[in-house]
Each structure stands twice: as structure tokens, then as C-alpha cells.
Coordinates of C-alpha atoms in Angstrom, one line a residue:
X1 CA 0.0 0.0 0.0
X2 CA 2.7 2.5 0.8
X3 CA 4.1 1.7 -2.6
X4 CA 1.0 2.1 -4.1
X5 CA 0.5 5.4 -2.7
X6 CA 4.1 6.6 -2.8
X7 CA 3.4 6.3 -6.6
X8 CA 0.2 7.6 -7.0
X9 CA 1.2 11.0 -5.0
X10 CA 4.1 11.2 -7.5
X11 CA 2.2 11.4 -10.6
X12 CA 0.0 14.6 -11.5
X13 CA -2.0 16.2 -14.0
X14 CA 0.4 18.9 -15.2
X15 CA -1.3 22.1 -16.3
X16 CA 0.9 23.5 -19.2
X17 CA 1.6 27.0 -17.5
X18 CA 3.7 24.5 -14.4
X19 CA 5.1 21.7 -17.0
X20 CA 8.3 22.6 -14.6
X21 CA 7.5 22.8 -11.4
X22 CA 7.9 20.0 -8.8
X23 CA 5.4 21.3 -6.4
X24 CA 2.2 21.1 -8.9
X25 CA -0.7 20.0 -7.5
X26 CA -0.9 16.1 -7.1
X27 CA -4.5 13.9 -9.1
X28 CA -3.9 10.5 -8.0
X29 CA -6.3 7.3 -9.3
X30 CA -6.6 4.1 -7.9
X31 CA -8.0 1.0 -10.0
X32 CA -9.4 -1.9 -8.8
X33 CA -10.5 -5.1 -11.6
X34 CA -11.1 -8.5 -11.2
X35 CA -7.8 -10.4 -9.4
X36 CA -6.7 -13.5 -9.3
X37 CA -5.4 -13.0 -6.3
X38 CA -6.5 -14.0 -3.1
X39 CA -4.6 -10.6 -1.1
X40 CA -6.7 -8.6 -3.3
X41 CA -10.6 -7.5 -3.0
X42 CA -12.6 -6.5 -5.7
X43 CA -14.7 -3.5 -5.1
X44 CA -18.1 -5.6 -6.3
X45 CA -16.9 -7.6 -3.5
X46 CA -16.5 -5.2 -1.3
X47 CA -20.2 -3.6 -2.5
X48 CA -21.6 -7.3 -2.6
X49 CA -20.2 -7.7 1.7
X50 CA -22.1 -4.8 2.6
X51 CA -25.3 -6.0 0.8
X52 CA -25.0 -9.0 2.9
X53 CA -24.0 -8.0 5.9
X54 CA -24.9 -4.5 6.6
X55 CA -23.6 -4.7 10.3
X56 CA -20.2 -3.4 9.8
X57 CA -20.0 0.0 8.2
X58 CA -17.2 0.6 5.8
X59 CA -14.7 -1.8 4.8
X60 CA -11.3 -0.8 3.3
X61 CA -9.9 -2.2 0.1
X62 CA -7.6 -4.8 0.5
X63 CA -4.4 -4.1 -1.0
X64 CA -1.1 -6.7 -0.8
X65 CA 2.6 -5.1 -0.1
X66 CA 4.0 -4.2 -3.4
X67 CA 8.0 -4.9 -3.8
X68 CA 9.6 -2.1 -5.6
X69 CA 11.9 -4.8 -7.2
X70 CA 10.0 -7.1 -9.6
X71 CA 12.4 -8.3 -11.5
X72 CA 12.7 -11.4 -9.2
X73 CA 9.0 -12.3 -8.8
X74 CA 8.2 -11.0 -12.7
X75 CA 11.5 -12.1 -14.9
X76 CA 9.5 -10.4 -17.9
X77 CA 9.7 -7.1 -16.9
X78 CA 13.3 -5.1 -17.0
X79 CA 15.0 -3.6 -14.1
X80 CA 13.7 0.1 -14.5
X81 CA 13.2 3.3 -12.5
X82 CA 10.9 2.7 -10.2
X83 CA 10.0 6.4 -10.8
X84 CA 10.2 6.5 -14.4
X85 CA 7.8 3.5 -14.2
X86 CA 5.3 5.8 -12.4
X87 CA 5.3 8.9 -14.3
X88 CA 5.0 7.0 -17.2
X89 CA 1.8 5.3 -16.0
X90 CA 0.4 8.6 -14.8
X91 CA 0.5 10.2 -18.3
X92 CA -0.5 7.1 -20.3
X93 CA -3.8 6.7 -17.7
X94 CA -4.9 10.6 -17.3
X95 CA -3.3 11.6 -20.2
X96 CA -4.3 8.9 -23.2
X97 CA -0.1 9.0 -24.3
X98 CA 1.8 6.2 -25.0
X99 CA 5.6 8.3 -25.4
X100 CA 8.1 6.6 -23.3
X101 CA 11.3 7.0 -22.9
X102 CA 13.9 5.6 -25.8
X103 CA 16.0 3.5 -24.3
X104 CA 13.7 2.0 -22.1
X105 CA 11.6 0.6 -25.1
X106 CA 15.0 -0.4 -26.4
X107 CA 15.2 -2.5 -23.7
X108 CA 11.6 -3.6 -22.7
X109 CA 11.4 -4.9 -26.3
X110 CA 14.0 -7.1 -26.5
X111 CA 12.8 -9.0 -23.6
X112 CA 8.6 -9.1 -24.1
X113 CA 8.9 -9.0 -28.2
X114 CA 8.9 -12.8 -28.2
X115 CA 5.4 -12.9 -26.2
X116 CA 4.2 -10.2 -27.9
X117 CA 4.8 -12.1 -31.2
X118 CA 3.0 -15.4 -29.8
X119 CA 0.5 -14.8 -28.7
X120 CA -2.1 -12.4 -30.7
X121 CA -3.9 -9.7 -28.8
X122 CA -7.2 -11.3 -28.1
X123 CA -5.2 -13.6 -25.6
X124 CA -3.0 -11.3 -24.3
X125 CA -6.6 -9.2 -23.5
X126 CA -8.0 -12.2 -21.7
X127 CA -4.9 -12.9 -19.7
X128 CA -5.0 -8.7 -18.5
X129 CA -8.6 -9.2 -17.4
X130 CA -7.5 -11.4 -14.8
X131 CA -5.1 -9.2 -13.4
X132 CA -5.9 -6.4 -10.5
X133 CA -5.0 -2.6 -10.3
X134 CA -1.7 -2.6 -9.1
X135 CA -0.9 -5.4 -11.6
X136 CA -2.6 -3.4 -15.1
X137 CA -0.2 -0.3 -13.3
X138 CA 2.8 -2.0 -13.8
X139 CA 1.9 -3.7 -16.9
X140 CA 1.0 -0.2 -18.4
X141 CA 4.8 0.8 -17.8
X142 CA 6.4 -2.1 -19.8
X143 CA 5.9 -1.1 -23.9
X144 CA 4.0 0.5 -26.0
X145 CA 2.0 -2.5 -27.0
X146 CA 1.6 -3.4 -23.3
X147 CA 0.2 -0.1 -22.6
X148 CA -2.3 -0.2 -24.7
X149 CA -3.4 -3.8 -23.6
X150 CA -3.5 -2.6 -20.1
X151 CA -5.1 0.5 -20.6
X152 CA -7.8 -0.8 -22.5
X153 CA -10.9 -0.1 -21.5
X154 CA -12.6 -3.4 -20.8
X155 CA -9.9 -3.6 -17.8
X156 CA -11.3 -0.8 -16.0
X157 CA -14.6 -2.2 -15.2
X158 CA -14.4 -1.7 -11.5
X159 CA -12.8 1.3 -10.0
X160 CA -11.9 1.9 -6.0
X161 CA -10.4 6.2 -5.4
X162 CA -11.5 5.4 -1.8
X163 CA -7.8 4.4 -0.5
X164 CA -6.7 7.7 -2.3
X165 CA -9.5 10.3 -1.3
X166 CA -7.5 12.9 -0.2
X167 CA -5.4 13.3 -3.3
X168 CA -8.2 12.7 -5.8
X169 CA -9.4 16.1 -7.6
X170 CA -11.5 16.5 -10.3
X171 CA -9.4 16.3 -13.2
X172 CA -8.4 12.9 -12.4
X173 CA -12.1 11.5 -12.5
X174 CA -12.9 13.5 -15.7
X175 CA -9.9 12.2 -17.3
X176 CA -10.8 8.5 -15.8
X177 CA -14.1 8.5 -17.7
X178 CA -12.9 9.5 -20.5
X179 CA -10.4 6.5 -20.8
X180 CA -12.9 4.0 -19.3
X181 CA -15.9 5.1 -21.0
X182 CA -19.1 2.7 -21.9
X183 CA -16.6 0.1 -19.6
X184 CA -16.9 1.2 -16.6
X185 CA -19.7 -0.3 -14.3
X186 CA -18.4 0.1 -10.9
X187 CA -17.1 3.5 -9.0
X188 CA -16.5 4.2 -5.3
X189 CA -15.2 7.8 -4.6
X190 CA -16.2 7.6 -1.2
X191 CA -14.9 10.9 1.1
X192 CA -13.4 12.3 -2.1
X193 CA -14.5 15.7 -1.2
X194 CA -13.2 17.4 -3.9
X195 CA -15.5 16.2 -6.4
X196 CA -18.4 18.4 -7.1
X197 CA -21.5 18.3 -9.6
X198 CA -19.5 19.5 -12.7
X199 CA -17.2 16.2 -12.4
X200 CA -20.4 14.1 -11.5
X201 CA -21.6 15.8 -14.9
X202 CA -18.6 14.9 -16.7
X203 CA -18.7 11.1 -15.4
X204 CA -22.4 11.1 -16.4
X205 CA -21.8 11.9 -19.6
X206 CA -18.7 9.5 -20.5
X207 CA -20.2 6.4 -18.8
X208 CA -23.6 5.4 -19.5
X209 CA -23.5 1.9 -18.7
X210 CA -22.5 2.4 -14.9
X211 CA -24.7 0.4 -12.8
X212 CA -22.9 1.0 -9.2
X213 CA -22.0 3.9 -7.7
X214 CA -20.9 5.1 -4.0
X215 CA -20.3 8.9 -3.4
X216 CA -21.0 8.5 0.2
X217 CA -19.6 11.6 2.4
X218 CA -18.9 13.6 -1.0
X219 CA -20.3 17.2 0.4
X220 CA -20.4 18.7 -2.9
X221 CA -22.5 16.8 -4.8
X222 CA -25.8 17.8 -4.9
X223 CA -29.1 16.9 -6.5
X224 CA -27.8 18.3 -9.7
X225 CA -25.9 15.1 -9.9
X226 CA -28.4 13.1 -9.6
X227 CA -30.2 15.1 -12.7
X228 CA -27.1 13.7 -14.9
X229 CA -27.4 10.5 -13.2
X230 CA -30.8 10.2 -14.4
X231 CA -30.4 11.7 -17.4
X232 CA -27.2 9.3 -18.6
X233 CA -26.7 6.3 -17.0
X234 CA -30.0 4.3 -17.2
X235 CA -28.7 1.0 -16.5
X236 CA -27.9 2.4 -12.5
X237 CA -29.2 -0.1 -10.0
X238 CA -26.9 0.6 -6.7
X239 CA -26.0 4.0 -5.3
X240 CA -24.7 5.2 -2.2
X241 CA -25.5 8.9 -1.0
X242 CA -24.8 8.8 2.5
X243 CA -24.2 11.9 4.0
X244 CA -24.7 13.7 1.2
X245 CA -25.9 16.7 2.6
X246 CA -27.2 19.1 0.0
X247 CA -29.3 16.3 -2.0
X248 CA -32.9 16.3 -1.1
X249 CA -36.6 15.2 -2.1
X250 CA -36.3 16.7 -5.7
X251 CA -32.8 14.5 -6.1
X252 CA -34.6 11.3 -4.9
X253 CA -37.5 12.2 -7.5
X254 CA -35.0 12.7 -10.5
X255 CA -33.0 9.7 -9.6
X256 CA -35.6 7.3 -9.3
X257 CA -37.8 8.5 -11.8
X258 CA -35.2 7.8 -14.5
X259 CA -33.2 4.6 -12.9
X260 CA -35.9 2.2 -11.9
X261 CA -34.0 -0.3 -11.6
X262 CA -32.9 0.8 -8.6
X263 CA -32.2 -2.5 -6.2
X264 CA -30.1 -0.8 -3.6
X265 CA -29.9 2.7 -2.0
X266 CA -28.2 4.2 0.9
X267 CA -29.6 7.7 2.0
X268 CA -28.0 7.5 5.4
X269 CA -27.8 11.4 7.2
X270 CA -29.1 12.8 4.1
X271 CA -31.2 15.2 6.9
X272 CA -33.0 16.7 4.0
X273 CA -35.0 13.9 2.4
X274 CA -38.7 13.9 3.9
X275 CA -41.1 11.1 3.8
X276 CA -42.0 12.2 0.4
X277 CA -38.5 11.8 -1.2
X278 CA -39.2 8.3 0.3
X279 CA -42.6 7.9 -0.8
X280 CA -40.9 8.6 -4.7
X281 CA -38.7 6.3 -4.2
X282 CA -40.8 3.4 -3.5
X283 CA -42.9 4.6 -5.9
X284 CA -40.8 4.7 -8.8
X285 CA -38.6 1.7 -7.6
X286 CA -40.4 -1.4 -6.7
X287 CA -37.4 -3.8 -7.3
X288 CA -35.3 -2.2 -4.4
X289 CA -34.3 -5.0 -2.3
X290 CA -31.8 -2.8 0.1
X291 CA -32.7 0.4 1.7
X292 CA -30.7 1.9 4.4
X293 CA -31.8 5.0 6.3
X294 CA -29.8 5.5 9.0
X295 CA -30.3 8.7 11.0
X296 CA -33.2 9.8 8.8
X297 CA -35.3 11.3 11.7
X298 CA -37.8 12.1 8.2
X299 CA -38.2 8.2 8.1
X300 CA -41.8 8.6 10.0
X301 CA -44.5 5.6 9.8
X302 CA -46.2 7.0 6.7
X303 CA -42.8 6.5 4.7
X304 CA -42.7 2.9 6.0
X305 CA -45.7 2.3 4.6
X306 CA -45.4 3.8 1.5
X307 CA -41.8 1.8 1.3
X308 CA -44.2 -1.4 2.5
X309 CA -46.2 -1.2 -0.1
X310 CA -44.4 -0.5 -3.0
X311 CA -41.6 -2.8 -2.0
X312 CA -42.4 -6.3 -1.1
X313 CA -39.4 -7.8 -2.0
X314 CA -36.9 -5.8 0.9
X315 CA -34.2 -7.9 1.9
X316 CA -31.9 -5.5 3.9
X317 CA -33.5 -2.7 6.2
X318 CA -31.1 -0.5 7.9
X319 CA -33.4 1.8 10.1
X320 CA -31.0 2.7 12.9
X321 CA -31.4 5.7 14.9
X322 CA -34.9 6.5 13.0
X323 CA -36.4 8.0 15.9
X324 CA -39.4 9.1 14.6
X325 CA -40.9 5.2 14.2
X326 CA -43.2 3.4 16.3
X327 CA -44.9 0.1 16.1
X328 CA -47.1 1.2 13.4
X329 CA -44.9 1.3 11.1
X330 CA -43.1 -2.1 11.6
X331 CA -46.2 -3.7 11.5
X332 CA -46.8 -3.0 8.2
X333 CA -43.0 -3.3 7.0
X334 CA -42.9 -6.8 8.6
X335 CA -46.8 -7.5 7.0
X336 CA -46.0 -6.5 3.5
X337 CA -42.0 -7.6 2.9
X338 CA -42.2 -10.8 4.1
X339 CA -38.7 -12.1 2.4
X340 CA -37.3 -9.8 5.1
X341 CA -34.2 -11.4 5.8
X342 CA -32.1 -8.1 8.1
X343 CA -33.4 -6.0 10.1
X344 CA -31.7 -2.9 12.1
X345 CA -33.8 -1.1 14.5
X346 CA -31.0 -0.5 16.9
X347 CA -31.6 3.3 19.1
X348 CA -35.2 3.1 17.4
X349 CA -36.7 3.8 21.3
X350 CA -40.4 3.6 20.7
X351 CA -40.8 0.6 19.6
X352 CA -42.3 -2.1 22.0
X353 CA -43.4 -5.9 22.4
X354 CA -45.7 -5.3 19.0
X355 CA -42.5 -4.8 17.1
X356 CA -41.2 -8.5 18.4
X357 CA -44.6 -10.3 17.5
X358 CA -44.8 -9.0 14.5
X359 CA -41.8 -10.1 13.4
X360 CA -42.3 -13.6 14.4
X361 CA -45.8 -13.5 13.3
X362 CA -44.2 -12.7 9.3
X363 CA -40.7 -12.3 9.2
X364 CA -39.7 -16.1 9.1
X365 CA -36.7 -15.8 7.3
X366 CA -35.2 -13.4 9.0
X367 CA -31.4 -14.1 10.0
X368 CA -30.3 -10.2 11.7
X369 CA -31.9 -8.4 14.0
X370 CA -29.9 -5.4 15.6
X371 CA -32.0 -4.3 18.8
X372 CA -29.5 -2.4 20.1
X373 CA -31.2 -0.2 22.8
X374 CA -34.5 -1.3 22.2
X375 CA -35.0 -0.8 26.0
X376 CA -38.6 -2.0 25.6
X377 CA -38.2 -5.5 24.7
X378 CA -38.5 -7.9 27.2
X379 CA -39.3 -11.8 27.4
X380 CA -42.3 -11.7 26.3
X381 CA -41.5 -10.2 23.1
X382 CA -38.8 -12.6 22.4
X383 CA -40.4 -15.7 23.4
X384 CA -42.9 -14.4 20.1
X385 CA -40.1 -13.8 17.9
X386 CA -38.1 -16.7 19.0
X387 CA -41.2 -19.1 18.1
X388 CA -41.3 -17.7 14.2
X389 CA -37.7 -16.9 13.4
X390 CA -35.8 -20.1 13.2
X391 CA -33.4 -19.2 10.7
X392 CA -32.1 -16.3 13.2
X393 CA -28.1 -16.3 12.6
X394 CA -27.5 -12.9 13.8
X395 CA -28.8 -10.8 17.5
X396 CA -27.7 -8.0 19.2
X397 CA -29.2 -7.2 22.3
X398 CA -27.0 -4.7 23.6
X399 CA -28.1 -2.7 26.0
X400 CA -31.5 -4.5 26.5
X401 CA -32.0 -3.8 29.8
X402 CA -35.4 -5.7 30.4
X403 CA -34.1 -8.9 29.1
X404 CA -33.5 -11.8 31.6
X405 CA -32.8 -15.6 31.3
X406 CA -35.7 -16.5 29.9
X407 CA -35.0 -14.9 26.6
X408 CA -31.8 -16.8 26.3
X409 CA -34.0 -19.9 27.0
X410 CA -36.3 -19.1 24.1
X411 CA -33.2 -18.9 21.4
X412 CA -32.0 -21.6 23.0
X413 CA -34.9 -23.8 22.4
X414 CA -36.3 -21.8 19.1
X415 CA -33.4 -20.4 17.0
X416 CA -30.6 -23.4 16.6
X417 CA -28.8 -21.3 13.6
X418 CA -27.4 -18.4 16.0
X419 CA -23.7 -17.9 15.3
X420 CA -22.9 -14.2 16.8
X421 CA -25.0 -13.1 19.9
X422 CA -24.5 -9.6 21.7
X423 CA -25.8 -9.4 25.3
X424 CA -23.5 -6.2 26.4
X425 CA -24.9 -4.6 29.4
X426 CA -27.6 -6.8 29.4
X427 CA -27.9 -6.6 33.5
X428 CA -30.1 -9.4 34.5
X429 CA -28.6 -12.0 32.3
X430 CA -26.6 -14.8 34.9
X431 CA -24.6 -17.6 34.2
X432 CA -28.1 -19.8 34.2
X433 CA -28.8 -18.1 30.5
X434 CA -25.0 -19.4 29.3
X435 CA -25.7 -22.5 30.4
X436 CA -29.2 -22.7 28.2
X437 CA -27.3 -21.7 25.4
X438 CA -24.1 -24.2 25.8
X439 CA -26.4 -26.7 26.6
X440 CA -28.0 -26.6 22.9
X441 CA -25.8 -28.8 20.6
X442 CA -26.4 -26.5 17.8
X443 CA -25.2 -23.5 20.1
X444 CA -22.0 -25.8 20.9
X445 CA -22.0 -26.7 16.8
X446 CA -22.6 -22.7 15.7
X447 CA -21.9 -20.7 18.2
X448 CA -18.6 -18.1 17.2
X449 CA -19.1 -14.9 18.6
X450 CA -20.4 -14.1 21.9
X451 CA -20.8 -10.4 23.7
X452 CA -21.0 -10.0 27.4
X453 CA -19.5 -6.6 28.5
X454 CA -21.2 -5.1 31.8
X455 CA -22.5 -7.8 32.8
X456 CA -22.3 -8.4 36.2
X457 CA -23.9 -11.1 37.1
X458 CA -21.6 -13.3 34.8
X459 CA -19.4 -15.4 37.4
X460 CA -16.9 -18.3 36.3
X461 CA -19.3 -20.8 36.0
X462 CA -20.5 -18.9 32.4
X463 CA -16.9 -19.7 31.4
X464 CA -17.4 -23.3 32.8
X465 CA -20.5 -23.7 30.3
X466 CA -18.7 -22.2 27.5
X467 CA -16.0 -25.0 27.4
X468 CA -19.2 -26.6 25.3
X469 CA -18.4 -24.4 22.4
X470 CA -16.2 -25.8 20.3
X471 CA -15.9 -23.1 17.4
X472 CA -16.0 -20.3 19.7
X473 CA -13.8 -17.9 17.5
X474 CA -14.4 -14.6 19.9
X475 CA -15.5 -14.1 23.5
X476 CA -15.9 -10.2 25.0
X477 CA -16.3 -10.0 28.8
X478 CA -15.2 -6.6 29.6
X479 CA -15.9 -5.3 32.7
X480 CA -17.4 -8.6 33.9
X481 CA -16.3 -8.1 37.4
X482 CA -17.3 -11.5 39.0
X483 CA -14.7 -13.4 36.1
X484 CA -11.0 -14.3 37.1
X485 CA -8.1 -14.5 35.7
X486 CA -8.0 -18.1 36.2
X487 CA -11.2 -18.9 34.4
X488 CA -9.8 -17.0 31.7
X489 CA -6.6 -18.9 31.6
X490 CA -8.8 -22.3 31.5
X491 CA -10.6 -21.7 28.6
X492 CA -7.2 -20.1 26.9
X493 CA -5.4 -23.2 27.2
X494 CA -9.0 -25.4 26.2
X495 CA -9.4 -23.2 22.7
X496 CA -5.8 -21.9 22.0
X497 CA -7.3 -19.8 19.0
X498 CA -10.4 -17.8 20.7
X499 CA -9.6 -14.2 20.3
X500 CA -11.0 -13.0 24.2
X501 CA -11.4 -9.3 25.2
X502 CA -11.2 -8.8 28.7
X503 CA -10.1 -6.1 31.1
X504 CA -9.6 -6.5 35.2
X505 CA -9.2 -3.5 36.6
X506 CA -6.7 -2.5 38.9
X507 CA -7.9 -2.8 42.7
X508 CA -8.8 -0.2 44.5
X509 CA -5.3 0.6 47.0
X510 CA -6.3 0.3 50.8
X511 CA -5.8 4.5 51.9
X512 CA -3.1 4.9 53.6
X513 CA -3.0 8.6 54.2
X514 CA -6.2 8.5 57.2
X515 CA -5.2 10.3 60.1
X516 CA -6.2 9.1 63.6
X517 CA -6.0 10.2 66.9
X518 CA -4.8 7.3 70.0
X519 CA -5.9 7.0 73.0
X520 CA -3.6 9.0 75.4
X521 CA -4.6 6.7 78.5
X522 CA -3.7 3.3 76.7
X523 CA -1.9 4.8 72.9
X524 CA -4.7 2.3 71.4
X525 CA -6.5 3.7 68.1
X526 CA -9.6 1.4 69.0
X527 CA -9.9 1.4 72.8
X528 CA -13.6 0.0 74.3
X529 CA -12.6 0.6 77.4
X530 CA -11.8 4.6 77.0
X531 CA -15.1 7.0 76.8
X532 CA -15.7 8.7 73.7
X533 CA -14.8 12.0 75.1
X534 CA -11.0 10.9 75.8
X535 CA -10.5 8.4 72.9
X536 CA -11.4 9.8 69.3
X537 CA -10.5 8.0 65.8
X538 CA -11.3 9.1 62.6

């Protein structure tokens, strides 16, 4: 990665007025294709993980450790300036040239003219397809005729500027889409901030076949983005506008009024988009499958029923810290989308019993359920849920205060899929709800992750119970007080590979520094036999 980047900052989009100057402003790109690879992550990947999963936010693009000698691991390319290599592939990508320096073609070609010969172009197309961004880089930097095989466009079907947002600028995505063109599908300039609508515009215009794009935290794109969107790329199915701040109902209605193929949108902290952005959206999109509102206090019950309605076949629901909902609302969510298979109502406060019911009254394929400070739940509701949703993989019940044993006794009993389970600060759970779940042999069989932070009931005996897990991958007791060292120790040495989080604090030092008066009859700091009046300690 530092390669990677030490060579992207060092190439730049000259303006002719500093053709010079060493200290021009720096437009860096990064490229991500298809790999073949298994250090490298494709950014459809990457899109595809969050689709799935939804419970961790962002994920970074993986990138593997780039040597800057290849000419052990790649006997086909020269020994040339590491340097040279990456000016040259800076101009030939923003630039569309091909000039390189004389004596380094002199020498590239009389060690790649034999393969060149061999094998005609089609193949040698094919074989680049399989290679990832770093890879095409290098390749771009070894002739002529391999410059123009990397930088062809159907190689540039997926591209990640994530790793690189603060050096990306405009320029360098208006000169990208230019080169890519009708090729590129797949875009992620997430937290550029530099790009703004005339870019978007640009991009638009280039590449009308791109079907994913994430411009989450990019504050200066605003709805007339969107407009181009809509008006260019019809074929867009996936787009990511979180915190997006200065798109708002008229942006939803332009985008989904032209792409309705949407599947899957993120409007996350986009404060300005009311219920009836929403109600557009369902509207206009009835194949959307993942919709993610987190933070949208404008998500009220009428815009869950509108999204109910419109859009049976919901998957993914991300409605996190959407205050403004109450059981109305998820009743008719959980009625209408029955193929519901995650659900996040975590900090959603108003929400009650009704919620749980419903749930395991329709949702029966549901797998994820983040309740996280859903302070209203109790047994009751769980026992409901726990009856219907068998295929539950997935619960977090942090900070679930009302929860007690009996709700572990329900999954126990009911849900025998459940590999991660949070019960952080969950105060009434005891060891009598570990041993319910260690006790099940599909908990001992599934079980990989288990949460219990703050809870401080949890003696040794829960790590006793535990010792039934056998692919327990990751155990969190911080702040369990009532745990030792030694029980830690025991289940260490039982499963050498479980990652545990723990913390024991420090004890509390006996004072020292309390002053006391003695007795001056007996010199006794605790004398019976002395009255109060001649014997005082403090």
C-alpha cells in the first residue's frame, strides 16, 4: 500500500503553465478489476459484503505489499526506475499517451517481443482481465503494445479512489471516464470531497452503462448530480449517498424517476430527504431490495408504509437511529416484505413488544436483528419472535436492559442457527442463560461470537459452560467483574485460537493517608474501654 500510494502522490495532471514545477498540484487514481489474487478485493466484492451483511460499516480495500523490485517475482519485466515506471503510467492513464522514454523501449522490447509475437492480442486481453489494479499499473509501464493492452478499457470495469481520497481532484475522474468510457460499471469515490457536480456531470456523460455507484460523504455533490445521473446512466441499479448533505426530495425524484432499476440505496444522514423523497422512491422503484436509512429522523411511519407497499421484496432494512418510528410502522413493514431477511432497529426507542410479535408473526426468514437499545423489549417479546424466526443467525441485544434468562431460554430452544450473539450490558442475564445456550448442541456446533460486556452477574461458572463451544472464534467479557483471571486462563489453554477481550481492573489501594488520633490513656487507636470523650479516631 505504501508503494502504491508513494506512486500515485508522485504522478499529477500537469497544467501547461507548471510543466516545470515540482510542487504542482498532485491527481492520483486508484484502479481496482477483477484479481486472481487472493490478497486482493474487488470493489463488487466489497459492495456485494455490505449487501450481505450491513452490520459493519465501511470496509477498506484490500491491497497486498507491493515490492519495488519485480524483477525477481516477474522475470519479464526489466529492471527500470521505479520512478520513471510511475510517471510513465500517470500520463499514459490521465493523459491517453503512450511516449516513453527511448532506451527504455530499447530495452523492454527485446525481452517481451517474443510474447508479444506469440501470442495475438485477443489472448493477451484475456490474460490482462484477470489481473488487479496494481498489476494493469505495472503492466502499463512495460511497452507501448503493453500499454495499450492494459489501458484498454474493458480492464477498467471496477474502479476503487477510496484508498486515495484525499489526493483525488476532479481532473483525475474527468480524465478516468474519459479512458474507461461505456466500460466502466463500478465507482467508489467515497470521502473524495473534492468532487463536485461538474465532475459528476462529466462522469455522467462519459459512462452510460454504470450500474454502481458510492459517493458517500462527497459534500459537494448535490441533487444536480443526480439530474445527470438520471439523465445518462439508465442501466444504475446501486448507489450510495450517505451523507450527502445538499441532496434532497427533488434529487430522490430525478434519480428514481429515470433509474428504476434501482435494487439498492443508501440515503443515510441525508437530513433533508422527507417522507415524500421516500414515498418517490418506493414509488418509482419497486425492485429495491436494500434500503438503508440511518439517521433519517424524516423516516416517519407513513414513509414505512409507503416503502411497504411499493416494496415487497426488501431484503436488507437499515433503520437505525430512525427515531421518529413506532410500532405502526413495523407492522406493516414486517406484514408487506415478508422475504425480510435483516433487520436494524438499533436506538429506534419507541418501539415495544408489538415490534417482536410481528416479526415472528411474518418475518420467518429473517437471520439479523440489531436491537440495540431497544429498551422496551422484554421476554415476552422474544419468546414471540423466537417461536417464528428459526433461521435467526445474527442478534444483538446490547443494551436491553429488560431482558432476563428467559429470553436466552427461548433462542436456545427456538433459533438453533445463531452464530454471533451480543448481550452487552444486558444486567439481569446470569450464568443460568450461558448454560441454556451451551447446553443446545447447535449453540455448541454454531456458536462463534459471543458479547458480554457489563454484565455483572456473569461469574466463572458462564466460562465453565462455555467450554461446550467448540468453534467459539471470539468471546468479550469486559468489565465482567465477578470473572477471574484463572477462568480465563482455562478456557485459553481449552481453545488456543479464541480471540478474548477482557479487562480486570486495577484494585482499589487500601488508603493509607487517614489520620487518627490514639488513646492518650492506653496509645490504642480502638480502645472499648476509654469513653468517647478521651478516645477519638477518625
Amino acid at each position: 500500500m505504501a508503494v502504491i500510494r508513494t506512486f500515485l502522490k508522485r504522478t499529477a495532471v500537469r497544467h501547461s503553465s507548471n510543466n516545470n514545477n515540482n510542487n504542482n498540484n498532485l491527481s492520483v487514481v486508484s484502479i481496482n478489476t477483477r484479481s486472481s489474487s487472493d490478497t486482493s478485493t474487488s470493489t463488487i466484492d466489497h459492495l456485494n459484503s455490505q449487501t450481505n451483511d450491513g452490520y459493519s460499516s465501511t470496509s477498506t480495500l484490500g491491497v497486498s505489499t507491493i515490492n519495488s523490485d519485480d524483477s525477481s517475482q516477474h522475470p519479464l519485466l526489466p529492471v527500470i526506475s521505479s520512478k520513471n515506471r510511475r510517471k510513465n503510467f500517470f500520463s499514459c492513464l490521465t493523459n491517453n499517451t503512450t511516449t516513453m522514454d527511448t532506451n527504455e523501449e530499447q530495452l523492454i522490447n527485446e525481452d517481451i517481443c517474443l510474447l508479444d509475437t506469440k501470442l495475438p492480442k485477443e489472448l493477451l486481453l484475456r490474460i490482462f482481465s484477470y489481473l488487479d489494479y496494481k498489476s494493469l499499473c505495472r503492466c502499463a509501464q512495460v511497452s507501448k503494445y503493453w500499454n495499450t493492452l492494459a489501458l484498454d478499457g474493458s480492464n477498467w470495469q471496477s474502479i476503487n479512489l477510496k484508498s486515495f481520497q484525499r489526493d483525488v481532484d476532479g481532473i483525475v475522474l474527468e480524465n478516468l471516464s474519459k479512458q474507461c468510457g461505456s466500460f466502466l460499471k463500478r465507482l467508489d469515490i467515497e470521502n473524495c470531497k473534492f468532487i463536485n457536480d461538474h465532475n459528476m456531470r462529466y462522469l455522467s456523460n462519459n459512462c452510460p452503462n454504470l450500474e454502481r455507484l458510492t459517493v458517500k460523504h462527497c459534500t459537494k455533490i448535490s441533487n444536480t448530480s443526480l439530474y445527470h445521473l438520471s439523465k445518462h446512466c439508465p442501466y444504475l441499479n446501486h448507489i450510495n449517498i450517505a451523507s450527502c448533505h445538499h441532496i434532497d426530495d427533488q434529487g430522490i425524484k430525478m434519480i428514481s424517476s429515470n433509474c428504476s432499476n434501482l435494487e439498492w440505496i443508501d440515503i443515510s444522514w441525508c437530513m433533508n430527504i422527507t417522507e415524500n423523497g421516500i414515498r418517490n422512491l418506493a414509488e418509482s422503484c419497486p425492485k429495491l431490495t436494500v434500503f438503508k436509512a440511518e439517521g433519517c429522523t424524516h423516516m416517519t411511519n407513513n414513509a414505512a408504509r409507503e416503502l411497504a407497499i411499493n416494496c415487497s421484496n426488501l431484503l436488507f432494512l437499515d433503520l437505525n437511529r430512525c427515531s421518529s418510528l413506532t410500532d405502526e410502522g413495523l407492522l406493516i413493514l414486517t406484514e408487506h416484505c415478508p422475504l425480510l431477511e435483516t433487520l436494524i432497529i438499533a436506538n429506534c426507542r419507541n418501539l415495544t413488544d408489538n415490534t417482536l410479535i410481528a416479526l415472528g408473526r411474518y418475518s420467518h426468514r429473517l437471520k439479523k436483528l440489531d436491537a440495540t437499545l431497544c429498551s422496551q423489549f422484554t421476554d415476552t417479546g422474544f419468546l414471540a419472535m423466537a417461536q417464528g424466526c428459526h433461521l435467526l443467525q445474527r442478534l444483538d441485544l446490547e443494551d436491553c436492559v429488560a431482558v432476563t434468562d428467559e429470553t436466552l431460554r427461548h433462542l436456545a430452544d427456538n433459533c438453533p442457527n445463531i452464530e454471533i450473539l451480543t448481550l452487552s450490558r444486558c444486567e439481569q442475564i446470569t450464568d443460568e442463560s450461558i448454560r441454556y445456550i451451551s447446553s443446545s448442541t447447535s449453540a455448541q456446533e454454531n456458536l462463534r461470537i459471543l458479547e458480554l460486556d457489563n454484565c455483572p452477574t456473569i461469574t466463572d461458572i458462564s466460562i465453565d459452560h462455555l467450554l461446550n463451544c467448540q468453534n467459539l472464534k471470539r468471546l468479550d467479557i469486559f468489565d465482567c467483574q465477578q470473572i477471574s483471571k484463572n477462568a480465563v486462563k482455562k478456557i485459553q489453554a481449552r481453545f488456543p485460537d479464541l480471540n478474548i477481550h477482557a479487562y480486570f481492573a486495577p484494585r482499589t489501594p487500601t488508603p493509607t493517608n487517614r489520620r487518627s488520633r490514639s488513646c492518650q490513656l492506653c496509645c490504642c487507636t480502638s480502645c472499648s474501654v476509654c469513653t468517647p470523650s478521651c478516645c477519638i479516631i477518625a
